Amino acid sequence: NAGVTQTPKFRILKIGQSMTLQCTQDMNHNYMYWYRQDPGMGLKLIYYSVGAGITDKGEVPNGYNVSRSTTEDFPLRLELAAPSQTSVYFCASSYSSRPYEQYFGPGTRLTVT
Amino acid sequence: GENVEQHPSTLSVQEGDSAVIKCTYSDSASNYFPWYKQELGKGPQLIIDIRSNVGEKKDQRIAVTLNKTAKHFSLHITETQPEDSAVYFCAASNLEYGNKLVFGAGTILRVKS
């Protein structure tokens, strides 16, 4: 049972480039989330999904897109990367019956220059 | 919306001493308050939580207290050990609205041996 896995661990992008951050969980959780973590700012919710085919915006969704075609996968897409998107990105998942107990992946550190 | 403030931002204690981290929240409708521990290079991990119908909860060396009237809650770690060194995040949520957690900015705890 690997839990929540994220790839890549690190990435450097140039301004205007695009990329997809991958997230997979093997706990059969219905709910999945994407957060960004900036120094001294805690975690901010970007997008979340309550099941395959259902996604919704969180607190800071601008500049990002998500999709949820399977229960296991929840990729985060950055289009036209900007320096403001330099951050550490965490994916998390939870059971629908206990959505507040979230299991986090190890994170992806993204730098946009 | 909910706003969670966390203090202090950094905390250094001697091994064996106690550590206390405090959080305040703004939305009186919040009724679930988890604490996460983030070790270096890893994602946050849920360590303890408390619901608004409980004033205190303990789990071995850690405890959480909640004052609903004052809208603040605290994490207490007794007999600190070097492995307690990490970043600690508090969060708040309304269980009726399920999955959205609002996080504090985090506290870096250093336990000196």
mmCIF file of N, CA, C and O in Angstrom, chain B residues 5-84:
data_model
loop_
_atom_site.group_PDB
_atom_site.id
_atom_site.type_symbol
_atom_site.label_atom_id
_atom_site.label_comp_id
_atom_site.label_asym_id
_atom_site.label_seq_id
_atom_site.Cartn_x
_atom_site.Cartn_y
_atom_site.Cartn_z
ATOM 1 N N GLU B 5 -5.395 31.657 12.433
ATOM 2 C CA GLU B 5 -4.100 32.243 12.769
ATOM 3 C C GLU B 5 -3.385 31.315 13.755
ATOM 4 O O GLU B 5 -4.000 30.789 14.678
ATOM 5 N N GLN B 6 -2.075 31.177 13.562
ATOM 6 C CA GLN B 6 -1.293 30.227 14.347
ATOM 7 C C GLN B 6 -0.064 30.918 14.909
ATOM 8 O O GLN B 6 0.626 31.658 14.208
ATOM 9 N N HIS B 7 0.229 30.639 16.180
ATOM 10 C CA HIS B 7 1.372 31.248 16.863
ATOM 11 C C HIS B 7 2.010 30.236 17.826
ATOM 12 O O HIS B 7 1.293 29.423 18.416
ATOM 13 N N PRO B 8 3.329 30.276 18.013
ATOM 14 C CA PRO B 8 4.276 31.155 17.315
ATOM 15 C C PRO B 8 4.644 30.572 15.955
ATOM 16 O O PRO B 8 4.281 29.446 15.650
ATOM 17 N N SER B 9 5.390 31.308 15.167
ATOM 18 C CA SER B 9 5.832 30.788 13.881
ATOM 19 C C SER B 9 7.020 29.851 14.050
ATOM 20 O O SER B 9 7.209 28.936 13.253
ATOM 21 N N THR B 10 7.841 30.089 15.061
ATOM 22 C CA THR B 10 8.922 29.173 15.399
ATOM 23 C C THR B 10 8.976 29.013 16.913
ATOM 24 O O THR B 10 8.633 29.938 17.653
ATOM 25 N N LEU B 11 9.395 27.836 17.334
ATOM 26 C CA LEU B 11 9.437 27.518 18.755
ATOM 27 C C LEU B 11 10.617 26.584 18.996
ATOM 28 O O LEU B 11 10.705 25.530 18.363
ATOM 29 N N SER B 12 11.504 26.985 19.888
ATOM 30 C CA SER B 12 12.639 26.147 20.268
ATOM 31 C C SER B 12 12.498 25.763 21.728
ATOM 32 O O SER B 12 12.267 26.639 22.570
ATOM 33 N N VAL B 13 12.608 24.478 22.006
ATOM 34 C CA VAL B 13 12.510 23.997 23.385
ATOM 35 C C VAL B 13 13.640 23.018 23.642
ATOM 36 O O VAL B 13 14.194 22.420 22.707
ATOM 37 N N GLN B 14 13.950 22.852 24.906
ATOM 38 C CA GLN B 14 14.949 21.874 25.293
ATOM 39 C C GLN B 14 14.269 20.504 25.393
ATOM 40 O O GLN B 14 13.091 20.403 25.800
ATOM 41 N N GLU B 15 15.007 19.479 25.029
ATOM 42 C CA GLU B 15 14.468 18.121 25.122
ATOM 43 C C GLU B 15 13.940 17.870 26.527
ATOM 44 O O GLU B 15 14.595 18.189 27.517
ATOM 45 N N GLY B 16 12.729 17.321 26.606
ATOM 46 C CA GLY B 16 12.114 17.047 27.890
ATOM 47 C C GLY B 16 11.141 18.120 28.338
ATOM 48 O O GLY B 16 10.281 17.862 29.194
ATOM 49 N N ASP B 17 11.281 19.334 27.787
ATOM 50 C CA ASP B 17 10.343 20.411 28.114
ATOM 51 C C ASP B 17 9.044 20.234 27.340
ATOM 52 O O ASP B 17 8.924 19.387 26.458
ATOM 53 N N SER B 18 8.063 21.061 27.691
ATOM 54 C CA SER B 18 6.783 21.045 26.988
ATOM 55 C C SER B 18 6.760 22.123 25.909
ATOM 56 O O SER B 18 7.472 23.119 25.996
ATOM 57 N N ALA B 19 5.928 21.887 24.906
ATOM 58 C CA ALA B 19 5.743 22.860 23.826
ATOM 59 C C ALA B 19 4.246 23.098 23.649
ATOM 60 O O ALA B 19 3.452 22.149 23.711
ATOM 61 N N VAL B 20 3.892 24.357 23.429
ATOM 62 C CA VAL B 20 2.482 24.710 23.227
ATOM 63 C C VAL B 20 2.363 25.573 21.975
ATOM 64 O O VAL B 20 3.094 26.569 21.824
ATOM 65 N N ILE B 21 1.472 25.196 21.103
ATOM 66 C CA ILE B 21 1.196 25.949 19.877
ATOM 67 C C ILE B 21 -0.276 26.335 19.900
ATOM 68 O O ILE B 21 -1.133 25.498 20.205
ATOM 69 N N LYS B 22 -0.543 27.601 19.570
ATOM 70 C CA LYS B 22 -1.917 28.108 19.703
ATOM 71 C C LYS B 22 -2.476 28.546 18.354
ATOM 72 O O LYS B 22 -1.743 29.106 17.522
ATOM 73 N N CYS B 23 -3.767 28.315 18.173
ATOM 74 C CA CYS B 23 -4.459 28.752 16.961
ATOM 75 C C CYS B 23 -5.780 29.414 17.321
ATOM 76 O O CYS B 23 -6.437 29.013 18.290
ATOM 77 N N THR B 24 -6.145 30.411 16.543
ATOM 78 C CA THR B 24 -7.464 31.022 16.679
ATOM 79 C C THR B 24 -8.182 30.916 15.342
ATOM 80 O O THR B 24 -7.553 30.908 14.284
ATOM 81 N N TYR B 25 -9.495 30.817 15.393
ATOM 82 C CA TYR B 25 -10.293 30.728 14.178
ATOM 83 C C TYR B 25 -11.379 31.783 14.214
ATOM 84 O O TYR B 25 -11.728 32.307 15.263
ATOM 85 N N SER B 26 -11.909 32.102 13.050
ATOM 86 C CA SER B 26 -12.848 33.220 12.964
ATOM 87 C C SER B 26 -14.304 32.786 12.816
ATOM 88 O O SER B 26 -15.209 33.508 13.244
ATOM 89 N N ASP B 27 -14.546 31.624 12.216
ATOM 90 C CA ASP B 27 -15.905 31.201 11.912
ATOM 91 C C ASP B 27 -16.466 30.347 13.054
ATOM 92 O O ASP B 27 -15.994 29.227 13.274
ATOM 93 N N SER B 28 -17.455 30.856 13.741
ATOM 94 C CA SER B 28 -18.026 30.129 14.876
ATOM 95 C C SER B 28 -18.723 28.837 14.450
ATOM 96 O O SER B 28 -19.027 27.988 15.284
ATOM 97 N N ALA B 29 -18.966 28.674 13.143
ATOM 98 C CA ALA B 29 -19.585 27.445 12.646
ATOM 99 C C ALA B 29 -18.581 26.302 12.511
ATOM 100 O O ALA B 29 -18.975 25.144 12.341
ATOM 101 N N SER B 30 -17.303 26.594 12.581
ATOM 102 C CA SER B 30 -16.295 25.531 12.502
ATOM 103 C C SER B 30 -16.433 24.612 13.701
ATOM 104 O O SER B 30 -16.635 25.066 14.834
ATOM 105 N N ASN B 31 -16.338 23.312 13.457
ATOM 106 C CA ASN B 31 -16.558 22.355 14.540
ATOM 107 C C ASN B 31 -15.592 21.180 14.522
ATOM 108 O O ASN B 31 -15.764 20.195 15.246
ATOM 109 N N TYR B 32 -14.554 21.268 13.704
ATOM 110 C CA TYR B 32 -13.570 20.192 13.649
ATOM 111 C C TYR B 32 -12.191 20.817 13.494
ATOM 112 O O TYR B 32 -11.983 21.683 12.621
ATOM 113 N N PHE B 33 -11.242 20.389 14.339
ATOM 114 C CA PHE B 33 -9.942 21.061 14.414
ATOM 115 C C PHE B 33 -8.831 20.011 14.462
ATOM 116 O O PHE B 33 -8.500 19.478 15.513
ATOM 117 N N PRO B 34 -8.227 19.724 13.307
ATOM 118 C CA PRO B 34 -7.138 18.754 13.285
ATOM 119 C C PRO B 34 -5.774 19.434 13.396
ATOM 120 O O PRO B 34 -5.631 20.629 13.113
ATOM 121 N N TRP B 35 -4.787 18.646 13.796
ATOM 122 C CA TRP B 35 -3.400 19.087 13.818
ATOM 123 C C TRP B 35 -2.589 18.129 12.944
ATOM 124 O O TRP B 35 -2.716 16.912 13.058
ATOM 125 N N TYR B 36 -1.735 18.735 12.093
ATOM 126 C CA TYR B 36 -0.885 17.951 11.214
ATOM 127 C C TYR B 36 0.576 18.210 11.552
ATOM 128 O O TYR B 36 0.959 19.327 11.893
ATOM 129 N N LYS B 37 1.388 17.157 11.400
ATOM 130 C CA LYS B 37 2.831 17.259 11.590
ATOM 131 C C LYS B 37 3.505 17.015 10.249
ATOM 132 O O LYS B 37 3.191 16.038 9.559
ATOM 133 N N GLN B 38 4.406 17.912 9.868
ATOM 134 C CA GLN B 38 5.117 17.761 8.607
ATOM 135 C C GLN B 38 6.602 17.650 8.877
ATOM 136 O O GLN B 38 7.246 18.619 9.288
ATOM 137 N N GLU B 39 7.160 16.482 8.631
ATOM 138 C CA GLU B 39 8.598 16.283 8.759
ATOM 139 C C GLU B 39 9.295 16.721 7.475
ATOM 140 O O GLU B 39 8.668 16.800 6.412
ATOM 141 N N LEU B 40 10.577 16.972 7.578
ATOM 142 C CA LEU B 40 11.333 17.521 6.460
ATOM 143 C C LEU B 40 11.218 16.629 5.229
ATOM 144 O O LEU B 40 11.456 15.423 5.299
ATOM 145 N N GLY B 41 10.799 17.228 4.122
ATOM 146 C CA GLY B 41 10.729 16.498 2.865
ATOM 147 C C GLY B 41 9.516 15.592 2.716
ATOM 148 O O GLY B 41 9.423 14.819 1.761
ATOM 149 N N LYS B 42 8.579 15.693 3.651
ATOM 150 C CA LYS B 42 7.400 14.830 3.597
ATOM 151 C C LYS B 42 6.123 15.661 3.585
ATOM 152 O O LYS B 42 6.133 16.863 3.863
ATOM 153 N N GLY B 43 5.009 15.010 3.283
ATOM 154 C CA GLY B 43 3.730 15.671 3.360
ATOM 155 C C GLY B 43 3.208 15.699 4.786
ATOM 156 O O GLY B 43 3.653 14.923 5.635
ATOM 157 N N PRO B 44 2.271 16.577 5.076
ATOM 158 C CA PRO B 44 1.691 16.634 6.429
ATOM 159 C C PRO B 44 0.989 15.331 6.799
ATOM 160 O O PRO B 44 0.442 14.645 5.930
ATOM 161 N N GLN B 45 1.016 15.028 8.083
ATOM 162 C CA GLN B 45 0.374 13.815 8.584
ATOM 163 C C GLN B 45 -0.497 14.174 9.776
ATOM 164 O O GLN B 45 -0.042 14.854 10.697
ATOM 165 N N LEU B 46 -1.737 13.719 9.763
ATOM 166 C CA LEU B 46 -2.665 13.977 10.855
ATOM 167 C C LEU B 46 -2.166 13.304 12.128
ATOM 168 O O LEU B 46 -1.850 12.106 12.131
ATOM 169 N N ILE B 47 -2.059 14.081 13.228
ATOM 170 C CA ILE B 47 -1.579 13.500 14.482
ATOM 171 C C ILE B 47 -2.651 13.476 15.569
ATOM 172 O O ILE B 47 -2.646 12.590 16.423
ATOM 173 N N ILE B 48 -3.549 14.424 15.548
ATOM 174 C CA ILE B 48 -4.616 14.455 16.533
ATOM 175 C C ILE B 48 -5.678 15.429 16.060
ATOM 176 O O ILE B 48 -5.375 16.333 15.277
ATOM 177 N N ASP B 49 -6.901 15.235 16.498
ATOM 178 C CA ASP B 49 -7.964 16.153 16.120
ATOM 179 C C ASP B 49 -8.959 16.274 17.270
ATOM 180 O O ASP B 49 -8.959 15.470 18.194
ATOM 181 N N ILE B 50 -9.787 17.293 17.203
ATOM 182 C CA ILE B 50 -10.786 17.503 18.240
ATOM 183 C C ILE B 50 -12.044 18.091 17.615
ATOM 184 O O ILE B 50 -11.953 18.884 16.683
ATOM 185 N N ARG B 51 -13.166 17.675 18.120
ATOM 186 C CA ARG B 51 -14.436 18.215 17.648
ATOM 187 C C ARG B 51 -14.985 19.192 18.677
ATOM 188 O O ARG B 51 -14.605 19.149 19.846
ATOM 189 N N SER B 52 -15.914 20.015 18.237
ATOM 190 C CA SER B 52 -16.357 21.121 19.086
ATOM 191 C C SER B 52 -17.166 20.683 20.287
ATOM 192 O O SER B 52 -17.406 21.485 21.186
ATOM 193 N N ASN B 53 -17.582 19.422 20.343
ATOM 194 C CA ASN B 53 -18.336 18.955 21.503
ATOM 195 C C ASN B 53 -17.409 18.405 22.593
ATOM 196 O O ASN B 53 -17.872 17.858 23.597
ATOM 197 N N VAL B 54 -16.107 18.564 22.391
ATOM 198 C CA VAL B 54 -15.108 18.062 23.347
ATOM 199 C C VAL B 54 -14.170 19.201 23.699
ATOM 200 O O VAL B 54 -13.784 19.978 22.830
ATOM 201 N N GLY B 55 -13.797 19.316 24.969
ATOM 202 C CA GLY B 55 -12.917 20.396 25.372
ATOM 203 C C GLY B 55 -11.447 20.029 25.349
ATOM 204 O O GLY B 55 -10.594 20.903 25.221
ATOM 205 N N GLU B 56 -11.149 18.729 25.481
ATOM 206 C CA GLU B 56 -9.766 18.299 25.523
ATOM 207 C C GLU B 56 -9.673 16.860 25.029
ATOM 208 O O GLU B 56 -10.573 16.048 25.235
ATOM 209 N N LYS B 57 -8.551 16.564 24.374
ATOM 210 C CA LYS B 57 -8.300 15.209 23.910
ATOM 211 C C LYS B 57 -6.818 14.916 24.049
ATOM 212 O O LYS B 57 -5.990 15.771 23.734
ATOM 213 N N LYS B 58 -6.490 13.713 24.538
ATOM 214 C CA LYS B 58 -5.092 13.352 24.739
ATOM 215 C C LYS B 58 -4.757 12.086 23.983
ATOM 216 O O LYS B 58 -5.585 11.189 23.815
ATOM 217 N N ASP B 59 -3.502 12.009 23.544
ATOM 218 C CA ASP B 59 -2.985 10.804 22.925
ATOM 219 C C ASP B 59 -1.512 10.714 23.292
ATOM 220 O O ASP B 59 -0.667 11.357 22.668
ATOM 221 N N GLN B 60 -1.223 9.973 24.316
ATOM 222 C CA GLN B 60 0.132 9.801 24.842
ATOM 223 C C GLN B 60 0.719 11.168 25.206
ATOM 224 O O GLN B 60 0.208 11.810 26.117
ATOM 225 N N ARG B 61 1.764 11.615 24.512
ATOM 226 C CA ARG B 61 2.418 12.871 24.907
ATOM 227 C C ARG B 61 1.791 14.113 24.290
ATOM 228 O O ARG B 61 2.221 15.224 24.556
ATOM 229 N N ILE B 62 0.822 13.948 23.434
ATOM 230 C CA ILE B 62 0.203 15.109 22.812
ATOM 231 C C ILE B 62 -1.239 15.268 23.287
ATOM 232 O O ILE B 62 -1.933 14.287 23.576
ATOM 233 N N ALA B 63 -1.663 16.507 23.356
ATOM 234 C CA ALA B 63 -3.030 16.814 23.767
ATOM 235 C C ALA B 63 -3.477 18.061 23.013
ATOM 236 O O ALA B 63 -2.654 18.889 22.613
ATOM 237 N N VAL B 64 -4.760 18.166 22.822
ATOM 238 C CA VAL B 64 -5.321 19.357 22.186
ATOM 239 C C VAL B 64 -6.466 19.859 23.073
ATOM 240 O O VAL B 64 -7.227 19.050 23.622
ATOM 241 N N THR B 65 -6.525 21.164 23.248
ATOM 242 C CA THR B 65 -7.600 21.783 24.009
ATOM 243 C C THR B 65 -8.356 22.743 23.106
ATOM 244 O O THR B 65 -7.783 23.305 22.163
ATOM 245 N N LEU B 66 -9.624 22.930 23.393
ATOM 246 C CA LEU B 66 -10.480 23.793 22.579
ATOM 247 C C LEU B 66 -11.306 24.689 23.486
ATOM 248 O O LEU B 66 -11.921 24.230 24.443
ATOM 249 N N ASN B 67 -11.304 25.975 23.176
ATOM 250 C CA ASN B 67 -12.148 26.950 23.864
ATOM 251 C C ASN B 67 -13.062 27.560 22.814
ATOM 252 O O ASN B 67 -12.663 28.448 22.058
ATOM 253 N N LYS B 68 -14.296 27.064 22.746
ATOM 254 C CA LYS B 68 -15.222 27.519 21.711
ATOM 255 C C LYS B 68 -15.626 28.973 21.905
ATOM 256 O O LYS B 68 -15.822 29.709 20.940
ATOM 257 N N THR B 69 -15.739 29.382 23.151
ATOM 258 C CA THR B 69 -16.161 30.759 23.423
ATOM 259 C C THR B 69 -15.146 31.743 22.879
ATOM 260 O O THR B 69 -15.497 32.739 22.235
ATOM 261 N N ALA B 70 -13.881 31.451 23.142
ATOM 262 C CA ALA B 70 -12.807 32.339 22.681
ATOM 263 C C ALA B 70 -12.372 32.021 21.260
ATOM 264 O O ALA B 70 -11.559 32.750 20.690
ATOM 265 N N LYS B 71 -12.875 30.948 20.697
ATOM 266 C CA LYS B 71 -12.504 30.497 19.352
ATOM 267 C C LYS B 71 -11.001 30.298 19.240
ATOM 268 O O LYS B 71 -10.349 30.844 18.320
ATOM 269 N N HIS B 72 -10.438 29.547 20.167
ATOM 270 C CA HIS B 72 -9.056 29.162 20.006
ATOM 271 C C HIS B 72 -8.826 27.737 20.497
ATOM 272 O O HIS B 72 -9.579 27.203 21.322
ATOM 273 N N PHE B 73 -7.810 27.115 19.939
ATOM 274 C CA PHE B 73 -7.441 25.761 20.297
ATOM 275 C C PHE B 73 -5.925 25.639 20.301
ATOM 276 O O PHE B 73 -5.240 26.425 19.643
ATOM 277 N N SER B 74 -5.427 24.699 21.077
ATOM 278 C CA SER B 74 -3.982 24.599 21.296
ATOM 279 C C SER B 74 -3.518 23.157 21.245
ATOM 280 O O SER B 74 -4.258 22.242 21.601
ATOM 281 N N LEU B 75 -2.264 23.005 20.811
ATOM 282 C CA LEU B 75 -1.592 21.701 20.814
ATOM 283 C C LEU B 75 -0.539 21.728 21.913
ATOM 284 O O LEU B 75 0.256 22.664 21.988
ATOM 285 N N HIS B 76 -0.558 20.702 22.745
ATOM 286 C CA HIS B 76 0.407 20.595 23.835
ATOM 287 C C HIS B 76 1.218 19.316 23.629
ATOM 288 O O HIS B 76 0.642 18.230 23.493
ATOM 289 N N ILE B 77 2.532 19.457 23.619
ATOM 290 C CA ILE B 77 3.415 18.303 23.533
ATOM 291 C C ILE B 77 4.247 18.278 24.806
ATOM 292 O O ILE B 77 4.943 19.250 25.122
ATOM 293 N N THR B 78 4.148 17.190 25.560
ATOM 294 C CA THR B 78 4.921 17.072 26.791
ATOM 295 C C THR B 78 6.141 16.186 26.565
ATOM 296 O O THR B 78 6.189 15.406 25.602
ATOM 297 N N GLU B 79 7.128 16.356 27.439
ATOM 298 C CA GLU B 79 8.357 15.539 27.383
ATOM 299 C C GLU B 79 8.894 15.461 25.949
ATOM 300 O O GLU B 79 9.089 14.375 25.400
ATOM 301 N N THR B 80 9.120 16.621 25.361
ATOM 302 C CA THR B 80 9.519 16.666 23.957
ATOM 303 C C THR B 80 10.792 15.872 23.698
ATOM 304 O O THR B 80 11.696 15.790 24.544
ATOM 305 N N GLN B 81 10.839 15.306 22.491
ATOM 306 C CA GLN B 81 11.982 14.510 22.048
ATOM 307 C C GLN B 81 12.468 15.059 20.720
ATOM 308 O O GLN B 81 11.708 15.729 20.007
ATOM 309 N N PRO B 82 13.712 14.787 20.357
ATOM 310 C CA PRO B 82 14.233 15.313 19.076
ATOM 311 C C PRO B 82 13.348 14.957 17.881
ATOM 312 O O PRO B 82 13.217 15.768 16.951
ATOM 313 N N GLU B 83 12.725 13.806 17.907
ATOM 314 C CA GLU B 83 11.876 13.407 16.770
ATOM 315 C C GLU B 83 10.572 14.202 16.690
ATOM 316 O O GLU B 83 9.820 14.076 15.712
ATOM 317 N N ASP B 84 10.303 15.025 17.692
ATOM 318 C CA ASP B 84 9.147 15.922 17.621
ATOM 319 C C ASP B 84 9.457 17.148 16.762
ATOM 320 O O ASP B 84 8.538 17.903 16.414
#
